[in-house]
Amino acid sequence: MIQLTNVSKIYPNGARALVDITINIGKGEFVFLVGPSGAGKSTLIRLLYREEAPTRGQVVINNKNLVRLKDREVPYHRRNIGVIFQDFKLLPNKTVLENVAFALEVIGVSRREVQRRSREATEMVGLAEKEKSFSHQLSGGEQQRVCVARAIVNNPALLIADEPTGNLDHDTAWGIMDLLKSINKLGTTVIMATHAREIVNKMQKRVIAIESGRMVRDEEKGVYGNYA
Amino acid sequence: MLNTLRYILRETFNSVKRNPWLSMASILTVMVSLVILGFSTFFLINASNLAKTFESELEIAVFLQKNMTVQQIKDLQAKIEQLPGVASVLFISQDQALVEISQILGGDQSNIIADLGGTNPLPDKFTVKVIEAQDVPNVAGQLALPGVNKVRYGQEFIEQLLKFTEWLRWVGIVVIIAFAVASIVLISINIKMNVFSRRREIQIMKLVGASNSFIRWPFFTEGMILGLIGGGLAAIIVGFAYQWLVLYIQATVAFLPVVHNNLIFWQVITGLFLSGMAIGAIGSAISLRKFLQV
Ligand SMILES: Nc1ncnc2c1ncn2[C@@H]1O[C@H](COP(=O)(O)OP(=O)(O)O)[C@@H](O)[C@H]1O
Ligand SMILES: [Mg+2]
């Protein structure tokens, strides 16, 4: 489903964020992306939903080469991908339900469908009772779950999460992990960048480790490793 | 499609609600610009009407030699009427000329003749009107026919008037263009500020896969609606002010010809309305052209 071939990314300021990365990820996999802070995890994720383009190499998702994607095709590519952002990226003046519905409205889904599907997603993340709350009235974990609901409301084939448990306490973090696991069971490919050693070690999923932009390890049922 | 339309209208409304001052500023700038545009237009229409009125009243005086027979005068009149550019030729005999003068001076004809030494010193003359004011010097040059003593016309006055109306037209056009550009710039700044205040929302829209046109449309319609409101207000202000001004001028300086033509009036008013919309559309198009990269 995802093929990165000899991918390098050098930012305009000269930072070498990724160096010659080659990865294949199949449909329905659950993959952890680990590595110390500044290793290049977020950069790799940004390549997948085309917020950034690689400096060298090819990124192919669902047989679409993102390097050759035209600007006006980018939105349609993103509609197949759900992204859970580390900083949530919720709209403060919208309610939980509106934030989730937003992702459907802006791609032109009919009103009734928007209502039905955003309710469904909000229920799935366990926020049905808070659907009328504004995002600033929610706890960090709840906000993160709104973000998950918004990422999955469009039934994407690929779900990407950038440190989705970063600021959460142990129980809340596992709540999010349970959500991701169940979404993955339904057939969605999940890629998750993380710092959470305990979670990676317990989940027993594929682990790809990056250090200073280089891929240093790719293991099935891997462990976190010796990072901070 | 319908969902998208509903979304656009709701977003436009929300944005006006969210930034009432910004929206008000946009509307006011468009309004002020178009009020000036409206008044310049009416001023220009009237100026050119005034110029035309004067131009059409310009005539050439052709003084005849003494002792011409009635037949000679008739032949000469026929010849002048044949000249290209001539609209009409009116014969005024020396007796008629004397009547005119005595009316102006307010005295008795015989007294005037007596004062002038017993004979009527005025020559017979033709009053020649031309079709196009700028042809006056040209036509006058062709009037040096046998039997013609002198040709007189207000050459300098005509030339100055023509120069002035021409100048007025250009100044009007420049002023109108300057103000149109100013209001376009202001609208585009306002839309840019709107975009800026909603950049977070826009970023998220992009990340969840909204197409660029989908993001652009609400801003575009917003600019258009703001321009439309500004244009509408300007149309109302200019419309009422002009009606009032026409009545006022007619009541006080009655001889000044003012254009009071319903068709022209409504054309200008509709024009202001549409210009508002166009200014809004152009302004937002300019501000939205570049901001949507990524
Ligand atoms: N937008 C950017 N512009 C310039 N350099 C960047 C940018 N984003 C990240 N970097 C640099 O690229 C490297 C990798 O960053 P990042 O992908 O955020 O790592 P991680 O997510 O693993 O912490 C770092 O050295 C960082 O400073
Ligand atoms: Mg990161």
PDB file of C-alpha atoms in Angstrom, chain B:
ATOM      1  CA  MET B   1     -23.564  21.041  -5.047  1.00  0.00           C
ATOM      2  CA  LEU B   2     -26.430  22.316  -2.908  1.00  0.00           C
ATOM      3  CA  ASN B   3     -24.500  21.397   0.238  1.00  0.00           C
ATOM      4  CA  THR B   4     -21.540  23.344  -0.997  1.00  0.00           C
ATOM      5  CA  LEU B   5     -23.730  26.353  -1.755  1.00  0.00           C
ATOM      6  CA  ARG B   6     -25.309  26.206   1.676  1.00  0.00           C
ATOM      7  CA  TYR B   7     -21.878  25.957   3.226  1.00  0.00           C
ATOM      8  CA  ILE B   8     -20.631  28.992   1.302  1.00  0.00           C
ATOM      9  CA  LEU B   9     -23.568  31.156   2.318  1.00  0.00           C
ATOM     10  CA  ARG B  10     -23.334  30.097   5.935  1.00  0.00           C
ATOM     11  CA  GLU B  11     -19.606  30.766   6.047  1.00  0.00           C
ATOM     12  CA  THR B  12     -20.060  34.183   4.457  1.00  0.00           C
ATOM     13  CA  PHE B  13     -22.708  35.050   6.998  1.00  0.00           C
ATOM     14  CA  ASN B  14     -20.607  33.720   9.883  1.00  0.00           C
ATOM     15  CA  SER B  15     -17.591  35.629   8.741  1.00  0.00           C
ATOM     16  CA  VAL B  16     -19.505  38.897   8.574  1.00  0.00           C
ATOM     17  CA  LYS B  17     -20.852  38.127  12.033  1.00  0.00           C
ATOM     18  CA  ARG B  18     -17.418  37.258  13.342  1.00  0.00           C
ATOM     19  CA  ASN B  19     -15.674  40.352  11.950  1.00  0.00           C
ATOM     20  CA  PRO B  20     -18.364  43.016  11.926  1.00  0.00           C
ATOM     21  CA  TRP B  21     -15.863  45.895  11.976  1.00  0.00           C
ATOM     22  CA  LEU B  22     -13.787  44.502   9.192  1.00  0.00           C
ATOM     23  CA  SER B  23     -16.879  43.917   7.105  1.00  0.00           C
ATOM     24  CA  MET B  24     -18.166  47.382   7.873  1.00  0.00           C
ATOM     25  CA  ALA B  25     -14.838  48.902   6.834  1.00  0.00           C
ATOM     26  CA  SER B  26     -14.975  47.018   3.535  1.00  0.00           C
ATOM     27  CA  ILE B  27     -18.519  48.140   2.868  1.00  0.00           C
ATOM     28  CA  LEU B  28     -17.713  51.738   3.717  1.00  0.00           C
ATOM     29  CA  THR B  29     -14.637  51.926   1.516  1.00  0.00           C
ATOM     30  CA  VAL B  30     -16.553  50.553  -1.426  1.00  0.00           C
ATOM     31  CA  MET B  31     -19.399  52.894  -0.644  1.00  0.00           C
ATOM     32  CA  VAL B  32     -17.220  55.999  -0.443  1.00  0.00           C
ATOM     33  CA  SER B  33     -15.397  55.088  -3.649  1.00  0.00           C
ATOM     34  CA  LEU B  34     -18.619  54.468  -5.492  1.00  0.00           C
ATOM     35  CA  VAL B  35     -20.289  57.600  -4.164  1.00  0.00           C
ATOM     36  CA  ILE B  36     -17.399  59.534  -5.647  1.00  0.00           C
ATOM     37  CA  LEU B  37     -17.626  57.486  -8.802  1.00  0.00           C
ATOM     38  CA  GLY B  38     -21.351  58.159  -9.004  1.00  0.00           C
ATOM     39  CA  PHE B  39     -20.983  61.884  -8.524  1.00  0.00           C
ATOM     40  CA  SER B  40     -18.097  62.090 -10.995  1.00  0.00           C
ATOM     41  CA  THR B  41     -20.203  60.220 -13.517  1.00  0.00           C
ATOM     42  CA  PHE B  42     -23.175  62.525 -13.082  1.00  0.00           C
ATOM     43  CA  PHE B  43     -20.883  65.539 -13.129  1.00  0.00           C
ATOM     44  CA  LEU B  44     -19.303  64.330 -16.331  1.00  0.00           C
ATOM     45  CA  ILE B  45     -22.639  63.588 -17.942  1.00  0.00           C
ATOM     46  CA  ASN B  46     -23.754  67.101 -17.087  1.00  0.00           C
ATOM     47  CA  ALA B  47     -20.495  68.706 -18.157  1.00  0.00           C
ATOM     48  CA  SER B  48     -20.644  67.072 -21.547  1.00  0.00           C
ATOM     49  CA  ASN B  49     -24.328  67.942 -21.796  1.00  0.00           C
ATOM     50  CA  LEU B  50     -23.461  71.525 -20.972  1.00  0.00           C
ATOM     51  CA  ALA B  51     -20.670  71.543 -23.532  1.00  0.00           C
ATOM     52  CA  LYS B  52     -22.993  70.074 -26.148  1.00  0.00           C
ATOM     53  CA  THR B  53     -25.654  72.656 -25.390  1.00  0.00           C
ATOM     54  CA  PHE B  54     -23.169  75.442 -25.884  1.00  0.00           C
ATOM     55  CA  GLU B  55     -21.585  73.796 -28.859  1.00  0.00           C
ATOM     56  CA  SER B  56     -24.946  73.399 -30.580  1.00  0.00           C
ATOM     57  CA  GLU B  57     -25.628  77.085 -30.069  1.00  0.00           C
ATOM     58  CA  LEU B  58     -22.451  78.155 -31.783  1.00  0.00           C
ATOM     59  CA  GLU B  59     -23.014  79.799 -35.089  1.00  0.00           C
ATOM     60  CA  ILE B  60     -21.197  81.673 -37.814  1.00  0.00           C
ATOM     61  CA  ALA B  61     -22.209  85.191 -38.796  1.00  0.00           C
ATOM     62  CA  VAL B  62     -21.794  85.896 -42.523  1.00  0.00           C
ATOM     63  CA  PHE B  63     -22.058  89.631 -43.386  1.00  0.00           C
ATOM     64  CA  LEU B  64     -23.060  90.464 -46.963  1.00  0.00           C
ATOM     65  CA  GLN B  65     -21.871  93.200 -49.255  1.00  0.00           C
ATOM     66  CA  LYS B  66     -24.197  96.126 -49.775  1.00  0.00           C
ATOM     67  CA  ASN B  67     -26.489  96.517 -52.740  1.00  0.00           C
ATOM     68  CA  MET B  68     -27.142  92.834 -53.432  1.00  0.00           C
ATOM     69  CA  THR B  69     -30.361  91.892 -55.214  1.00  0.00           C
ATOM     70  CA  VAL B  70     -32.851  89.558 -53.626  1.00  0.00           C
ATOM     71  CA  GLN B  71     -31.999  86.943 -56.241  1.00  0.00           C
ATOM     72  CA  GLN B  72     -28.248  87.205 -55.487  1.00  0.00           C
ATOM     73  CA  ILE B  73     -28.938  86.749 -51.803  1.00  0.00           C
ATOM     74  CA  LYS B  74     -31.127  83.710 -52.495  1.00  0.00           C
ATOM     75  CA  ASP B  75     -28.447  82.147 -54.714  1.00  0.00           C
ATOM     76  CA  LEU B  76     -25.796  82.735 -52.081  1.00  0.00           C
ATOM     77  CA  GLN B  77     -27.987  81.192 -49.361  1.00  0.00           C
ATOM     78  CA  ALA B  78     -28.542  78.127 -51.568  1.00  0.00           C
ATOM     79  CA  LYS B  79     -24.783  77.847 -52.162  1.00  0.00           C
ATOM     80  CA  ILE B  80     -23.988  78.020 -48.450  1.00  0.00           C
ATOM     81  CA  GLU B  81     -26.656  75.443 -47.645  1.00  0.00           C
ATOM     82  CA  GLN B  82     -24.902  73.074 -50.068  1.00  0.00           C
ATOM     83  CA  LEU B  83     -21.582  73.299 -48.197  1.00  0.00           C
ATOM     84  CA  PRO B  84     -20.626  70.115 -46.295  1.00  0.00           C
ATOM     85  CA  GLY B  85     -21.107  70.397 -42.522  1.00  0.00           C
ATOM     86  CA  VAL B  86     -23.704  73.146 -42.675  1.00  0.00           C
ATOM     87  CA  ALA B  87     -26.867  72.483 -40.675  1.00  0.00           C
ATOM     88  CA  SER B  88     -28.938  75.571 -41.434  1.00  0.00           C
ATOM     89  CA  VAL B  89     -28.699  79.036 -42.919  1.00  0.00           C
ATOM     90  CA  LEU B  90     -30.919  81.854 -41.706  1.00  0.00           C
ATOM     91  CA  PHE B  91     -31.166  85.186 -43.523  1.00  0.00           C
ATOM     92  CA  ILE B  92     -31.394  88.289 -41.357  1.00  0.00           C
ATOM     93  CA  SER B  93     -31.962  91.505 -43.287  1.00  0.00           C
ATOM     94  CA  GLN B  94     -30.517  94.785 -42.104  1.00  0.00           C
ATOM     95  CA  ASP B  95     -34.023  95.830 -40.990  1.00  0.00           C
ATOM     96  CA  GLN B  96     -34.429  92.702 -38.869  1.00  0.00           C
ATOM     97  CA  ALA B  97     -30.958  93.254 -37.435  1.00  0.00           C
ATOM     98  CA  LEU B  98     -31.978  96.754 -36.464  1.00  0.00           C
ATOM     99  CA  VAL B  99     -35.118  95.423 -34.742  1.00  0.00           C
ATOM    100  CA  GLU B 100     -32.973  92.965 -32.786  1.00  0.00           C
ATOM    101  CA  ILE B 101     -30.558  95.663 -31.706  1.00  0.00           C
ATOM    102  CA  SER B 102     -33.247  98.106 -30.747  1.00  0.00           C
ATOM    103  CA  GLN B 103     -34.900  95.371 -28.668  1.00  0.00           C
ATOM    104  CA  ILE B 104     -31.624  94.802 -26.883  1.00  0.00           C
ATOM    105  CA  LEU B 105     -31.008  98.527 -26.379  1.00  0.00           C
ATOM    106  CA  GLY B 106     -34.636  99.164 -25.547  1.00  0.00           C
ATOM    107  CA  GLY B 107     -34.998 102.256 -27.716  1.00  0.00           C
ATOM    108  CA  ASP B 108     -37.102 103.294 -30.687  1.00  0.00           C
ATOM    109  CA  GLN B 109     -35.904 102.214 -34.187  1.00  0.00           C
ATOM    110  CA  SER B 110     -36.191 105.652 -35.788  1.00  0.00           C
ATOM    111  CA  ASN B 111     -34.319 107.213 -32.896  1.00  0.00           C
ATOM    112  CA  ILE B 112     -31.489 104.807 -33.350  1.00  0.00           C
ATOM    113  CA  ILE B 113     -31.306 105.450 -37.092  1.00  0.00           C
ATOM    114  CA  ALA B 114     -31.267 109.125 -36.367  1.00  0.00           C
ATOM    115  CA  ASP B 115     -28.513 108.634 -33.835  1.00  0.00           C
ATOM    116  CA  LEU B 116     -26.544 106.694 -36.412  1.00  0.00           C
ATOM    117  CA  GLY B 117     -26.659 109.465 -38.990  1.00  0.00           C
ATOM    118  CA  GLY B 118     -29.945 108.831 -40.837  1.00  0.00           C
ATOM    119  CA  THR B 119     -29.189 105.528 -42.521  1.00  0.00           C
ATOM    120  CA  ASN B 120     -29.218 101.966 -41.225  1.00  0.00           C
ATOM    121  CA  PRO B 121     -25.508 101.080 -41.017  1.00  0.00           C
ATOM    122  CA  LEU B 122     -26.088  97.356 -40.393  1.00  0.00           C
ATOM    123  CA  PRO B 123     -25.412  94.961 -43.263  1.00  0.00           C
ATOM    124  CA  ASP B 124     -27.590  92.037 -44.252  1.00  0.00           C
ATOM    125  CA  LYS B 125     -26.296  88.787 -42.802  1.00  0.00           C
ATOM    126  CA  PHE B 126     -26.699  84.988 -42.695  1.00  0.00           C
ATOM    127  CA  THR B 127     -26.597  83.046 -39.476  1.00  0.00           C
ATOM    128  CA  VAL B 128     -25.013  79.681 -40.322  1.00  0.00           C
ATOM    129  CA  LYS B 129     -25.290  76.712 -37.949  1.00  0.00           C
ATOM    130  CA  VAL B 130     -22.982  73.754 -38.401  1.00  0.00           C
ATOM    131  CA  ILE B 131     -23.620  70.107 -37.620  1.00  0.00           C
ATOM    132  CA  GLU B 132     -20.429  69.442 -35.630  1.00  0.00           C
ATOM    133  CA  ALA B 133     -18.981  72.163 -33.415  1.00  0.00           C
ATOM    134  CA  GLN B 134     -15.415  71.308 -34.342  1.00  0.00           C
ATOM    135  CA  ASP B 135     -16.265  71.976 -38.012  1.00  0.00           C
ATOM    136  CA  VAL B 136     -16.903  75.655 -37.365  1.00  0.00           C
ATOM    137  CA  PRO B 137     -13.440  76.952 -38.421  1.00  0.00           C
ATOM    138  CA  ASN B 138     -13.488  74.652 -41.433  1.00  0.00           C
ATOM    139  CA  VAL B 139     -16.910  75.751 -42.622  1.00  0.00           C
ATOM    140  CA  ALA B 140     -16.046  79.386 -41.947  1.00  0.00           C
ATOM    141  CA  GLY B 141     -13.022  79.082 -44.222  1.00  0.00           C
ATOM    142  CA  GLN B 142     -15.251  78.020 -47.117  1.00  0.00           C
ATOM    143  CA  LEU B 143     -17.581  80.962 -46.706  1.00  0.00           C
ATOM    144  CA  ALA B 144     -15.364  83.488 -48.504  1.00  0.00           C
ATOM    145  CA  LEU B 145     -17.734  83.439 -51.472  1.00  0.00           C
ATOM    146  CA  PRO B 146     -18.498  86.291 -53.882  1.00  0.00           C
ATOM    147  CA  GLY B 147     -20.948  88.659 -52.213  1.00  0.00           C
ATOM    148  CA  VAL B 148     -19.635  87.882 -48.737  1.00  0.00           C
ATOM    149  CA  ASN B 149     -18.067  90.812 -46.970  1.00  0.00           C
ATOM    150  CA  LYS B 150     -17.012  89.388 -43.594  1.00  0.00           C
ATOM    151  CA  VAL B 151     -17.160  86.077 -41.722  1.00  0.00           C
ATOM    152  CA  ARG B 152     -17.211  86.097 -37.924  1.00  0.00           C
ATOM    153  CA  TYR B 153     -17.297  83.324 -35.384  1.00  0.00           C
ATOM    154  CA  GLY B 154     -16.150  82.759 -31.796  1.00  0.00           C
ATOM    155  CA  GLN B 155     -13.121  80.730 -32.788  1.00  0.00           C
ATOM    156  CA  GLU B 156     -11.212  81.096 -29.555  1.00  0.00           C
ATOM    157  CA  PHE B 157     -14.247  80.434 -27.439  1.00  0.00           C
ATOM    158  CA  ILE B 158     -15.038  77.234 -29.298  1.00  0.00           C
ATOM    159  CA  GLU B 159     -11.502  75.976 -29.108  1.00  0.00           C
ATOM    160  CA  GLN B 160     -11.263  76.646 -25.400  1.00  0.00           C
ATOM    161  CA  LEU B 161     -14.593  75.042 -24.696  1.00  0.00           C
ATOM    162  CA  LEU B 162     -13.631  71.945 -26.671  1.00  0.00           C
ATOM    163  CA  LYS B 163     -10.314  71.772 -24.874  1.00  0.00           C
ATOM    164  CA  PHE B 164     -12.021  72.144 -21.526  1.00  0.00           C
ATOM    165  CA  THR B 165     -14.598  69.432 -22.074  1.00  0.00           C
ATOM    166  CA  GLU B 166     -11.908  67.113 -23.373  1.00  0.00           C
ATOM    167  CA  TRP B 167      -9.777  67.850 -20.313  1.00  0.00           C
ATOM    168  CA  LEU B 168     -12.803  67.336 -18.074  1.00  0.00           C
ATOM    169  CA  ARG B 169     -13.453  63.940 -19.636  1.00  0.00           C
ATOM    170  CA  TRP B 170      -9.892  62.788 -19.085  1.00  0.00           C
ATOM    171  CA  VAL B 171      -9.728  64.028 -15.520  1.00  0.00           C
ATOM    172  CA  GLY B 172     -13.032  62.277 -14.842  1.00  0.00           C
ATOM    173  CA  ILE B 173     -11.756  59.014 -16.291  1.00  0.00           C
ATOM    174  CA  VAL B 174      -8.510  59.238 -14.303  1.00  0.00           C
ATOM    175  CA  VAL B 175     -10.370  60.012 -11.070  1.00  0.00           C
ATOM    176  CA  ILE B 176     -12.760  57.113 -11.607  1.00  0.00           C
ATOM    177  CA  ILE B 177      -9.969  54.654 -12.379  1.00  0.00           C
ATOM    178  CA  ALA B 178      -7.982  55.824  -9.348  1.00  0.00           C
ATOM    179  CA  PHE B 179     -10.924  55.292  -7.046  1.00  0.00           C
ATOM    180  CA  ALA B 180     -11.836  51.946  -8.542  1.00  0.00           C
ATOM    181  CA  VAL B 181      -8.266  50.776  -7.985  1.00  0.00           C
ATOM    182  CA  ALA B 182      -8.296  52.137  -4.430  1.00  0.00           C
ATOM    183  CA  SER B 183     -11.450  50.268  -3.511  1.00  0.00           C
ATOM    184  CA  ILE B 184     -10.211  47.068  -5.121  1.00  0.00           C
ATOM    185  CA  VAL B 185      -7.038  47.311  -3.072  1.00  0.00           C
ATOM    186  CA  LEU B 186      -9.006  47.970   0.102  1.00  0.00           C
ATOM    187  CA  ILE B 187     -11.356  45.030  -0.467  1.00  0.00           C
ATOM    188  CA  SER B 188      -8.430  42.782  -1.172  1.00  0.00           C
ATOM    189  CA  ILE B 189      -6.727  43.900   2.035  1.00  0.00           C
ATOM    190  CA  ASN B 190      -9.900  43.202   3.943  1.00  0.00           C
ATOM    191  CA  ILE B 191     -10.294  39.756   2.453  1.00  0.00           C
ATOM    192  CA  LYS B 192      -6.633  39.072   3.178  1.00  0.00           C
ATOM    193  CA  MET B 193      -7.203  40.015   6.797  1.00  0.00           C
ATOM    194  CA  ASN B 194     -10.215  37.738   6.867  1.00  0.00           C
ATOM    195  CA  VAL B 195      -8.142  34.936   5.440  1.00  0.00           C
ATOM    196  CA  PHE B 196      -5.462  35.667   7.984  1.00  0.00           C
ATOM    197  CA  SER B 197      -7.868  35.599  10.898  1.00  0.00           C
ATOM    198  CA  ARG B 198      -9.118  32.242   9.666  1.00  0.00           C
ATOM    199  CA  ARG B 199      -5.780  30.757   8.655  1.00  0.00           C
ATOM    200  CA  ARG B 200      -6.026  28.008  11.254  1.00  0.00           C
ATOM    201  CA  GLU B 201      -9.376  26.914   9.933  1.00  0.00           C
ATOM    202  CA  ILE B 202      -8.035  27.048   6.385  1.00  0.00           C
ATOM    203  CA  GLN B 203      -5.024  24.966   7.324  1.00  0.00           C
ATOM    204  CA  ILE B 204      -7.257  22.308   8.832  1.00  0.00           C
ATOM    205  CA  MET B 205      -9.567  22.412   5.842  1.00  0.00           C
ATOM    206  CA  LYS B 206      -6.614  21.744   3.607  1.00  0.00           C
ATOM    207  CA  LEU B 207      -5.336  18.920   5.775  1.00  0.00           C
ATOM    208  CA  VAL B 208      -8.663  17.106   5.740  1.00  0.00           C
ATOM    209  CA  GLY B 209      -8.829  17.389   1.952  1.00  0.00           C
ATOM    210  CA  ALA B 210     -10.881  20.457   1.070  1.00  0.00           C
ATOM    211  CA  SER B 211     -10.194  21.520  -2.499  1.00  0.00           C
ATOM    212  CA  ASN B 212      -8.755  24.963  -3.106  1.00  0.00           C
ATOM    213  CA  SER B 213     -11.849  26.197  -4.874  1.00  0.00           C
ATOM    214  CA  PHE B 214     -13.973  25.046  -1.959  1.00  0.00           C
ATOM    215  CA  ILE B 215     -11.835  27.105   0.405  1.00  0.00           C
ATOM    216  CA  ARG B 216     -11.813  30.087  -1.921  1.00  0.00           C
ATOM    217  CA  TRP B 217     -15.511  30.375  -2.674  1.00  0.00           C
ATOM    218  CA  PRO B 218     -16.763  31.673   0.670  1.00  0.00           C
ATOM    219  CA  PHE B 219     -14.121  34.411   0.634  1.00  0.00           C
ATOM    220  CA  PHE B 220     -14.954  35.208  -2.933  1.00  0.00           C
ATOM    221  CA  THR B 221     -18.686  35.483  -2.304  1.00  0.00           C
ATOM    222  CA  GLU B 222     -17.947  37.401   0.857  1.00  0.00           C
ATOM    223  CA  GLY B 223     -15.992  40.007  -1.085  1.00  0.00           C
ATOM    224  CA  MET B 224     -18.721  40.107  -3.686  1.00  0.00           C
ATOM    225  CA  ILE B 225     -21.497  40.523  -1.125  1.00  0.00           C
ATOM    226  CA  LEU B 226     -19.577  43.233   0.738  1.00  0.00           C
ATOM    227  CA  GLY B 227     -18.985  45.030  -2.556  1.00  0.00           C
ATOM    228  CA  LEU B 228     -22.638  44.622  -3.443  1.00  0.00           C
ATOM    229  CA  ILE B 229     -23.789  46.147  -0.171  1.00  0.00           C
ATOM    230  CA  GLY B 230     -21.301  48.998  -0.578  1.00  0.00           C
ATOM    231  CA  GLY B 231     -22.487  49.528  -4.152  1.00  0.00           C
ATOM    232  CA  GLY B 232     -26.120  49.420  -3.052  1.00  0.00           C
ATOM    233  CA  LEU B 233     -25.559  52.049  -0.362  1.00  0.00           C
ATOM    234  CA  ALA B 234     -23.654  54.234  -2.803  1.00  0.00           C
ATOM    235  CA  ALA B 235     -26.464  53.866  -5.353  1.00  0.00           C
ATOM    236  CA  ILE B 236     -29.019  54.970  -2.764  1.00  0.00           C
ATOM    237  CA  ILE B 237     -26.944  57.927  -1.584  1.00  0.00           C
ATOM    238  CA  VAL B 238     -26.011  59.112  -5.066  1.00  0.00           C
ATOM    239  CA  GLY B 239     -29.528  58.516  -6.349  1.00  0.00           C
ATOM    240  CA  PHE B 240     -31.276  60.602  -3.713  1.00  0.00           C
ATOM    241  CA  ALA B 241     -28.583  63.262  -3.615  1.00  0.00           C
ATOM    242  CA  TYR B 242     -28.723  63.711  -7.372  1.00  0.00           C
ATOM    243  CA  GLN B 243     -32.514  63.928  -7.473  1.00  0.00           C
ATOM    244  CA  TRP B 244     -32.363  66.548  -4.768  1.00  0.00           C
ATOM    245  CA  LEU B 245     -29.581  68.437  -6.526  1.00  0.00           C
ATOM    246  CA  VAL B 246     -31.519  68.494  -9.808  1.00  0.00           C
ATOM    247  CA  LEU B 247     -34.554  69.992  -8.079  1.00  0.00           C
ATOM    248  CA  TYR B 248     -32.380  72.479  -6.251  1.00  0.00           C
ATOM    249  CA  ILE B 249     -30.562  73.643  -9.370  1.00  0.00           C
ATOM    250  CA  GLN B 250     -33.762  73.868 -11.369  1.00  0.00           C
ATOM    251  CA  ALA B 251     -35.271  76.001  -8.620  1.00  0.00           C
ATOM    252  CA  THR B 252     -32.328  78.340  -8.171  1.00  0.00           C
ATOM    253  CA  VAL B 253     -30.304  78.563 -11.394  1.00  0.00           C
ATOM    254  CA  ALA B 254     -32.997  77.692 -13.870  1.00  0.00           C
ATOM    255  CA  PHE B 255     -30.981  78.519 -16.999  1.00  0.00           C
ATOM    256  CA  LEU B 256     -28.357  75.852 -16.221  1.00  0.00           C
ATOM    257  CA  PRO B 257     -29.276  72.767 -18.207  1.00  0.00           C
ATOM    258  CA  VAL B 258     -29.232  69.672 -15.905  1.00  0.00           C
ATOM    259  CA  VAL B 259     -29.622  66.142 -17.202  1.00  0.00           C
ATOM    260  CA  HIS B 260     -32.843  64.760 -15.807  1.00  0.00           C
ATOM    261  CA  ASN B 261     -33.271  61.605 -17.788  1.00  0.00           C
ATOM    262  CA  ASN B 262     -34.714  58.504 -16.133  1.00  0.00           C
ATOM    263  CA  LEU B 263     -32.921  56.063 -18.398  1.00  0.00           C
ATOM    264  CA  ILE B 264     -29.489  57.611 -17.796  1.00  0.00           C
ATOM    265  CA  PHE B 265     -30.261  57.918 -14.077  1.00  0.00           C
ATOM    266  CA  TRP B 266     -31.094  54.257 -13.680  1.00  0.00           C
ATOM    267  CA  GLN B 267     -28.182  53.216 -15.856  1.00  0.00           C
ATOM    268  CA  VAL B 268     -25.793  55.025 -13.529  1.00  0.00           C
ATOM    269  CA  ILE B 269     -27.486  53.619 -10.402  1.00  0.00           C
ATOM    270  CA  THR B 270     -27.400  50.065 -11.757  1.00  0.00           C
ATOM    271  CA  GLY B 271     -23.822  50.667 -12.832  1.00  0.00           C
ATOM    272  CA  LEU B 272     -22.838  51.619  -9.280  1.00  0.00           C
ATOM    273  CA  PHE B 273     -24.493  48.488  -7.921  1.00  0.00           C
ATOM    274  CA  LEU B 274     -22.728  46.240 -10.412  1.00  0.00           C
ATOM    275  CA  SER B 275     -19.423  48.062  -9.934  1.00  0.00           C
ATOM    276  CA  GLY B 276     -19.674  47.302  -6.215  1.00  0.00           C
ATOM    277  CA  MET B 277     -20.072  43.637  -6.984  1.00  0.00           C
ATOM    278  CA  ALA B 278     -17.255  43.694  -9.517  1.00  0.00           C
ATOM    279  CA  ILE B 279     -14.932  45.533  -7.124  1.00  0.00           C
ATOM    280  CA  GLY B 280     -15.672  42.957  -4.438  1.00  0.00           C
ATOM    281  CA  ALA B 281     -15.094  40.075  -6.829  1.00  0.00           C
ATOM    282  CA  ILE B 282     -11.866  41.484  -8.248  1.00  0.00           C
ATOM    283  CA  GLY B 283     -10.591  42.453  -4.786  1.00  0.00           C
ATOM    284  CA  SER B 284     -11.137  39.005  -3.340  1.00  0.00           C
ATOM    285  CA  ALA B 285      -9.819  37.295  -6.467  1.00  0.00           C
ATOM    286  CA  ILE B 286      -6.571  39.230  -6.106  1.00  0.00           C
ATOM    287  CA  SER B 287      -6.171  38.377  -2.439  1.00  0.00           C
ATOM    288  CA  LEU B 288      -7.031  34.705  -3.001  1.00  0.00           C
ATOM    289  CA  ARG B 289      -4.758  34.141  -5.971  1.00  0.00           C
ATOM    290  CA  LYS B 290      -1.648  33.283  -4.016  1.00  0.00           C
ATOM    291  CA  PHE B 291      -2.506  32.296  -0.472  1.00  0.00           C
ATOM    292  CA  LEU B 292      -3.510  28.704  -1.121  1.00  0.00           C
ATOM    293  CA  GLN B 293      -0.168  27.051  -1.732  1.00  0.00           C
ATOM    294  CA  VAL B 294       0.682  23.733   0.109  1.00  0.00           C
TER     295      VAL B 294
END
